[in-house]
Amino acid sequence: MTQTDGHLLDDLDHRDHRRPPSDDLPDRHDHPAELLGHLTPRDSREQCEPDPRREELARRQADAAQWRDAFASLFDAVTFRHFEAFGVGPGWRCWEAGAGGTTVVSWLAKRVGPTGKVVATAADTSWADSPARPPVEVRVHDIAAQEPPGEGFDLVHARLVLGRVPDRERALRSLVKSLRPGGRLLVEDTDAALQPLICPDEYGPEQQLANRLRHGVRTLLADHGVDLAHGRTLPRLLRAAGLRQVEADACFPITSPACVGLEAATIRQLRRRLVASGLATDHDIDRHLSHISSGRMDLAAPALISAWGRKA
């Protein structure tokens, strides 16, 4: 699942009922095996010929993997620092809500050990490319519509989740409901409006182009109902949900190879929509991708807001 500024790129297609009919690729929320089933050649002649749809799917999957890796490189250390401060250890029962990859789940599994449990849920669990083993349990789950996958959790973590569900209050109530008394909830989301530029140091035409394209990305997200200032609201939302000892902090990476990977994957995924909306040209995007691949640009990632509290 690919995201930008903390929101699923796929969501643009689902929210936009004007999706052009020529875009007939299968929905990437399907399981990979089902996707490949749609694209399986029917005879040996087809197997020898290029399949544009298969190639496009492969490019999308590669961009999604690059985005996940880059985001983990930038922000996993922030998440793990909070887990360590909470004292996550042997025997803890944890729910990783809206899991988008393996890094956080693996970290928790090592900490809780064989006497603990880690339930990882998401609407799309295709990132789990191998069967889960104890103490990990992976489930397909819709946080906005279904009851939590259990109660009495010592820790519930949701990263890049609340900002992309239609009923955030219901989803947050579900997270809180699943905690044991005294259990910890850590919610993390980006806030693209806190720092809207990809190049805070806009000293030349390359940086100006980058910031113009970032403005286009933010325009696309806003046009599809994305709250670009969601991250800053998390402390208030946690208090309103009844949590105590609420605190928050922010991480704002600037100049990292992972920032480059994040931006390249984002722009490639949104290229067609940026051009179709008149927010950029193919020439603009080609120039920008060339600029960022040079390694001479200082790119920033959106701020990640981490907010946590304890159930009464």
GROMACS .gro file of C-alpha atoms in nm:
model
  312
    1MET     CA    1   0.000   0.000   0.000
    2THR     CA    2   0.157   0.318  -0.113
    3GLN     CA    3   0.112   0.642   0.072
    4THR     CA    4   0.215   1.003   0.052
    5ASP     CA    5   0.198   1.254   0.333
    6GLY     CA    6   0.048   0.972   0.534
    7HIS     CA    7  -0.234   0.890   0.297
    8LEU     CA    8  -0.287   0.603   0.058
    9LEU     CA    9  -0.225   0.685  -0.304
   10ASP     CA   10  -0.477   0.412  -0.384
   11ASP     CA   11  -0.736   0.618  -0.199
   12LEU     CA   12  -0.730   0.873  -0.480
   13ASP     CA   13  -0.873   0.614  -0.716
   14HIS     CA   14  -1.133   0.496  -0.467
   15ARG     CA   15  -1.248   0.847  -0.380
   16ASP     CA   16  -1.250   0.975  -0.736
   17HIS     CA   17  -1.564   0.848  -0.906
   18ARG     CA   18  -1.445   1.013  -1.225
   19ARG     CA   19  -1.168   0.758  -1.267
   20PRO     CA   20  -1.100   0.730  -1.640
   21PRO     CA   21  -1.231   0.407  -1.792
   22SER     CA   22  -0.898   0.346  -1.962
   23ASP     CA   23  -0.743   0.269  -1.624
   24ASP     CA   24  -0.843  -0.097  -1.621
   25LEU     CA   25  -0.573  -0.232  -1.395
   26PRO     CA   26  -0.705  -0.450  -1.113
   27ASP     CA   27  -0.746  -0.278  -0.778
   28ARG     CA   28  -0.426  -0.322  -0.579
   29HIS     CA   29  -0.618  -0.389  -0.260
   30ASP     CA   30  -0.672  -0.739  -0.403
   31HIS     CA   31  -0.438  -1.015  -0.298
   32PRO     CA   32  -0.127  -1.038  -0.520
   33ALA     CA   33  -0.220  -1.390  -0.630
   34GLU     CA   34  -0.556  -1.262  -0.751
   35LEU     CA   35  -0.386  -0.979  -0.936
   36LEU     CA   36  -0.150  -1.218  -1.109
   37GLY     CA   37  -0.448  -1.434  -1.193
   38HIS     CA   38  -0.599  -1.143  -1.385
   39LEU     CA   39  -0.276  -1.102  -1.577
   40THR     CA   40  -0.182  -1.465  -1.648
   41PRO     CA   41  -0.116  -1.521  -2.020
   42ARG     CA   42  -0.357  -1.764  -2.180
   43ASP     CA   43  -0.115  -1.930  -2.422
   44SER     CA   44   0.253  -1.964  -2.497
   45ARG     CA   45   0.237  -1.695  -2.766
   46GLU     CA   46   0.120  -1.438  -2.511
   47GLN     CA   47   0.395  -1.543  -2.271
   48CYS     CA   48   0.654  -1.433  -2.527
   49GLU     CA   49   0.494  -1.093  -2.582
   50PRO     CA   50   0.530  -0.792  -2.349
   51ASP     CA   51   0.224  -0.736  -2.131
   52PRO     CA   52   0.186  -0.362  -2.057
   53ARG     CA   53  -0.058  -0.429  -1.775
   54ARG     CA   54   0.178  -0.673  -1.606
   55GLU     CA   55   0.465  -0.428  -1.646
   56GLU     CA   56   0.257  -0.145  -1.499
   57LEU     CA   57   0.158  -0.364  -1.205
   58ALA     CA   58   0.521  -0.455  -1.144
   59ARG     CA   59   0.618  -0.086  -1.148
   60ARG     CA   60   0.344  -0.002  -0.899
   61GLN     CA   61   0.448  -0.282  -0.667
   62ALA     CA   62   0.812  -0.173  -0.689
   63ASP     CA   63   0.716   0.185  -0.603
   64ALA     CA   64   0.507   0.063  -0.311
   65ALA     CA   65   0.799  -0.141  -0.177
   66GLN     CA   66   1.035   0.155  -0.219
   67TRP     CA   67   0.794   0.381  -0.032
   68ARG     CA   68   0.758   0.135   0.257
   69ASP     CA   69   1.134   0.089   0.287
   70ALA     CA   70   1.200   0.463   0.279
   71PHE     CA   71   0.931   0.541   0.535
   72ALA     CA   72   1.061   0.271   0.768
   73SER     CA   73   1.415   0.407   0.737
   74LEU     CA   74   1.296   0.754   0.830
   75PHE     CA   75   1.052   0.681   1.110
   76ASP     CA   76   1.092   0.332   1.257
   77ALA     CA   77   1.349   0.460   1.507
   78VAL     CA   78   1.095   0.716   1.630
   79THR     CA   79   0.831   0.449   1.682
   80PHE     CA   80   1.071   0.209   1.852
   81ARG     CA   81   1.193   0.483   2.086
   82HIS     CA   82   0.838   0.527   2.213
   83PHE     CA   83   0.790   0.151   2.251
   84GLU     CA   84   1.106   0.133   2.459
   85ALA     CA   85   0.988   0.420   2.679
   86PHE     CA   86   0.662   0.232   2.741
   87GLY     CA   87   0.863  -0.070   2.856
   88VAL     CA   88   0.739  -0.316   2.593
   89GLY     CA   89   0.875  -0.652   2.694
   90PRO     CA   90   0.814  -1.025   2.742
   91GLY     CA   91   0.452  -1.128   2.774
   92TRP     CA   92   0.300  -0.807   2.634
   93ARG     CA   93  -0.008  -0.833   2.415
   94CYS     CA   94   0.014  -0.586   2.126
   95TRP     CA   95  -0.213  -0.484   1.841
   96GLU     CA   96  -0.046  -0.329   1.536
   97ALA     CA   97  -0.348  -0.169   1.367
   98GLY     CA   98  -0.331  -0.092   0.997
   99ALA     CA   99   0.005  -0.259   0.956
  100GLY     CA  100   0.174  -0.165   0.629
  101GLY     CA  101   0.490  -0.373   0.652
  102THR     CA  102   0.695  -0.613   0.859
  103THR     CA  103   0.945  -0.391   1.043
  104VAL     CA  104   0.728  -0.279   1.335
  105VAL     CA  105   0.563  -0.621   1.368
  106SER     CA  106   0.903  -0.793   1.377
  107TRP     CA  107   1.037  -0.552   1.640
  108LEU     CA  108   0.738  -0.613   1.864
  109ALA     CA  109   0.755  -0.990   1.817
  110LYS     CA  110   1.116  -0.998   1.934
  111ARG     CA  111   1.036  -0.789   2.240
  112VAL     CA  112   0.725  -0.974   2.357
  113GLY     CA  113   0.879  -1.316   2.300
  114PRO     CA  114   0.705  -1.653   2.305
  115THR     CA  115   0.489  -1.559   2.605
  116GLY     CA  116   0.350  -1.249   2.432
  117LYS     CA  117   0.131  -1.185   2.130
  118VAL     CA  118   0.135  -0.945   1.834
  119VAL     CA  119  -0.186  -0.912   1.632
  120ALA     CA  120  -0.117  -0.731   1.303
  121THR     CA  121  -0.424  -0.620   1.109
  122ALA     CA  122  -0.485  -0.432   0.785
  123ALA     CA  123  -0.733  -0.415   0.501
  124ASP     CA  124  -0.447  -0.526   0.276
  125THR     CA  125  -0.204  -0.778   0.424
  126SER     CA  126  -0.013  -0.851   0.103
  127TRP     CA  127   0.303  -0.724   0.274
  128ALA     CA  128   0.300  -1.047   0.478
  129ASP     CA  129   0.462  -1.254   0.205
  130SER     CA  130   0.511  -1.554   0.430
  131PRO     CA  131   0.283  -1.722   0.686
  132ALA     CA  132   0.293  -1.565   1.032
  133ARG     CA  133   0.445  -1.762   1.318
  134PRO     CA  134   0.384  -1.721   1.693
  135PRO     CA  135   0.377  -1.478   1.858
  136VAL     CA  136   0.253  -1.298   1.544
  137GLU     CA  137  -0.100  -1.329   1.409
  138VAL     CA  138  -0.196  -1.149   1.085
  139ARG     CA  139  -0.559  -1.071   1.009
  140VAL     CA  140  -0.748  -0.886   0.737
  141HIS     CA  141  -0.944  -0.622   0.924
  142ASP     CA  142  -1.132  -0.298   0.854
  143ILE     CA  143  -1.071  -0.072   1.152
  144ALA     CA  144  -1.348   0.167   1.047
  145ALA     CA  145  -1.618  -0.098   1.022
  146GLN     CA  146  -1.525  -0.400   1.238
  147GLU     CA  147  -1.487  -0.462   1.608
  148PRO     CA  148  -1.128  -0.477   1.737
  149PRO     CA  149  -0.955  -0.816   1.709
  150GLY     CA  150  -0.967  -0.871   2.083
  151GLU     CA  151  -0.941  -0.679   2.408
  152GLY     CA  152  -0.696  -0.649   2.694
  153PHE     CA  153  -0.403  -0.532   2.484
  154ASP     CA  154  -0.109  -0.380   2.670
  155LEU     CA  155  -0.014  -0.174   2.364
  156VAL     CA  156  -0.203  -0.061   2.056
  157HIS     CA  157  -0.013   0.116   1.780
  158ALA     CA  158  -0.162   0.281   1.470
  159ARG     CA  159   0.071   0.455   1.225
  160LEU     CA  160  -0.073   0.630   0.919
  161VAL     CA  161  -0.416   0.491   0.996
  162LEU     CA  162  -0.660   0.747   1.140
  163GLY     CA  163  -0.586   1.003   0.871
  164ARG     CA  164  -0.712   0.775   0.595
  165VAL     CA  165  -1.032   0.625   0.743
  166PRO     CA  166  -1.367   0.796   0.683
  167ASP     CA  167  -1.491   0.764   1.044
  168ARG     CA  168  -1.190   0.853   1.257
  169GLU     CA  169  -1.384   0.883   1.581
  170ARG     CA  170  -1.521   0.531   1.547
  171ALA     CA  171  -1.178   0.395   1.459
  172LEU     CA  172  -1.021   0.567   1.759
  173ARG     CA  173  -1.292   0.433   1.990
  174SER     CA  174  -1.211   0.085   1.860
  175LEU     CA  175  -0.842   0.131   1.942
  176VAL     CA  176  -0.917   0.254   2.294
  177LYS     CA  177  -1.177  -0.017   2.356
  178SER     CA  178  -0.922  -0.287   2.286
  179LEU     CA  179  -0.681  -0.168   2.559
  180ARG     CA  180  -0.667  -0.311   2.908
  181PRO     CA  181  -0.696  -0.059   3.192
  182GLY     CA  182  -0.359   0.116   3.205
  183GLY     CA  183  -0.273   0.003   2.851
  184ARG     CA  184  -0.090   0.235   2.612
  185LEU     CA  185  -0.208   0.374   2.280
  186LEU     CA  186   0.044   0.524   2.036
  187VAL     CA  187  -0.103   0.694   1.729
  188GLU     CA  188   0.126   0.841   1.462
  189ASP     CA  189   0.033   1.039   1.155
  190THR     CA  190   0.186   1.297   0.927
  191ASP     CA  191   0.099   1.664   0.906
  192ALA     CA  192   0.180   1.791   0.559
  193ALA     CA  193   0.053   2.140   0.637
  194LEU     CA  194   0.305   2.198   0.917
  195GLN     CA  195   0.581   2.217   0.658
  196PRO     CA  196   0.438   2.214   0.304
  197LEU     CA  197   0.768   2.226   0.111
  198ILE     CA  198   0.977   1.938  -0.017
  199CYS     CA  199   1.273   2.180  -0.035
  200PRO     CA  200   1.265   2.417   0.265
  201ASP     CA  201   1.580   2.585   0.129
  202GLU     CA  202   1.438   2.709  -0.200
  203TYR     CA  203   1.748   2.870  -0.347
  204GLY     CA  204   1.725   2.779  -0.717
  205PRO     CA  205   1.503   2.665  -1.005
  206GLU     CA  206   1.541   2.296  -0.920
  207GLN     CA  207   1.408   2.356  -0.570
  208GLN     CA  208   1.131   2.580  -0.702
  209LEU     CA  209   1.015   2.307  -0.939
  210ALA     CA  210   1.023   2.051  -0.656
  211ASN     CA  211   0.809   2.273  -0.434
  212ARG     CA  212   0.564   2.343  -0.717
  213LEU     CA  213   0.518   1.968  -0.769
  214ARG     CA  214   0.476   1.917  -0.394
  215HIS     CA  215   0.203   2.183  -0.402
  216GLY     CA  216   0.038   1.982  -0.679
  217VAL     CA  217   0.050   1.664  -0.471
  218ARG     CA  218  -0.109   1.846  -0.176
  219THR     CA  219  -0.377   1.987  -0.407
  220LEU     CA  220  -0.465   1.637  -0.530
  221LEU     CA  221  -0.493   1.507  -0.175
  222ALA     CA  222  -0.704   1.801  -0.058
  223ASP     CA  223  -0.936   1.768  -0.359
  224HIS     CA  224  -1.002   1.409  -0.252
  225GLY     CA  225  -1.096   1.503   0.103
  226VAL     CA  226  -0.763   1.438   0.277
  227ASP     CA  227  -0.706   1.641   0.594
  228LEU     CA  228  -0.351   1.767   0.546
  229ALA     CA  229  -0.338   1.897   0.905
  230HIS     CA  230  -0.454   1.578   1.076
  231GLY     CA  231  -0.133   1.505   1.266
  232ARG     CA  232  -0.152   1.809   1.492
  233THR     CA  233  -0.502   1.709   1.610
  234LEU     CA  234  -0.393   1.377   1.761
  235PRO     CA  235  -0.332   1.496   2.121
  236ARG     CA  236  -0.678   1.655   2.132
  237LEU     CA  237  -0.839   1.345   1.986
  238LEU     CA  238  -0.671   1.115   2.240
  239ARG     CA  239  -0.787   1.331   2.531
  240ALA     CA  240  -1.141   1.340   2.388
  241ALA     CA  241  -1.133   0.960   2.371
  242GLY     CA  242  -1.073   0.947   2.745
  243LEU     CA  243  -0.701   0.872   2.755
  244ARG     CA  244  -0.487   1.013   3.034
  245GLN     CA  245  -0.127   1.132   3.049
  246VAL     CA  246  -0.146   1.236   2.684
  247GLU     CA  247   0.180   1.358   2.530
  248ALA     CA  248   0.309   1.411   2.177
  249ASP     CA  249   0.620   1.496   1.979
  250ALA     CA  250   0.719   1.538   1.615
  251CYS     CA  251   0.995   1.416   1.384
  252PHE     CA  252   1.084   1.620   1.077
  253PRO     CA  253   1.357   1.459   0.860
  254ILE     CA  254   1.558   1.675   0.622
  255THR     CA  255   1.825   1.552   0.381
  256SER     CA  256   1.835   1.173   0.383
  257PRO     CA  257   1.865   0.912   0.108
  258ALA     CA  258   1.531   0.784   0.235
  259CYS     CA  259   1.372   1.123   0.163
  260VAL     CA  260   1.482   1.082  -0.198
  261GLY     CA  261   1.328   0.734  -0.220
  262LEU     CA  262   1.006   0.860  -0.064
  263GLU     CA  263   0.974   1.149  -0.309
  264ALA     CA  264   1.064   0.945  -0.618
  265ALA     CA  265   0.806   0.676  -0.539
  266THR     CA  266   0.539   0.937  -0.463
  267ILE     CA  267   0.590   1.131  -0.785
  268ARG     CA  268   0.600   0.819  -1.001
  269GLN     CA  269   0.276   0.694  -0.848
  270LEU     CA  270   0.096   1.026  -0.893
  271ARG     CA  271   0.248   1.120  -1.228
  272ARG     CA  272  -0.059   1.046  -1.438
  273ARG     CA  273  -0.295   1.231  -1.206
  274LEU     CA  274  -0.069   1.534  -1.176
  275VAL     CA  275  -0.054   1.562  -1.554
  276ALA     CA  276  -0.426   1.494  -1.607
  277SER     CA  277  -0.515   1.761  -1.351
  278GLY     CA  278  -0.295   2.020  -1.519
  279LEU     CA  279  -0.076   2.049  -1.210
  280ALA     CA  280   0.240   1.939  -1.393
  281THR     CA  281   0.367   1.824  -1.730
  282ASP     CA  282   0.555   1.508  -1.813
  283HIS     CA  283   0.856   1.729  -1.883
  284ASP     CA  284   0.830   1.881  -1.534
  285ILE     CA  285   0.820   1.538  -1.375
  286ASP     CA  286   1.108   1.400  -1.580
  287ARG     CA  287   1.320   1.701  -1.482
  288HIS     CA  288   1.229   1.665  -1.115
  289LEU     CA  289   1.309   1.293  -1.105
  290SER     CA  290   1.643   1.368  -1.269
  291HIS     CA  291   1.717   1.644  -1.018
  292ILE     CA  292   1.643   1.434  -0.712
  293SER     CA  293   1.842   1.138  -0.843
  294SER     CA  294   2.151   1.361  -0.865
  295GLY     CA  295   2.190   1.354  -0.487
  296ARG     CA  296   2.244   1.731  -0.471
  297MET     CA  297   1.902   1.833  -0.340
  298ASP     CA  298   1.805   1.864   0.026
  299LEU     CA  299   1.462   1.700   0.041
  300ALA     CA  300   1.236   1.699   0.347
  301ALA     CA  301   0.980   1.442   0.453
  302PRO     CA  302   0.648   1.547   0.607
  303ALA     CA  303   0.652   1.578   0.984
  304LEU     CA  304   0.542   1.267   1.172
  305ILE     CA  305   0.339   1.348   1.484
  306SER     CA  306   0.344   1.082   1.755
  307ALA     CA  307   0.080   1.107   2.028
  308TRP     CA  308   0.032   0.863   2.315
  309GLY     CA  309  -0.174   0.815   2.627
  310ARG     CA  310  -0.287   0.562   2.883
  311LYS     CA  311  -0.632   0.412   2.930
  312ALA     CA  312  -0.787   0.496   3.265
   0.00000   0.00000   0.00000
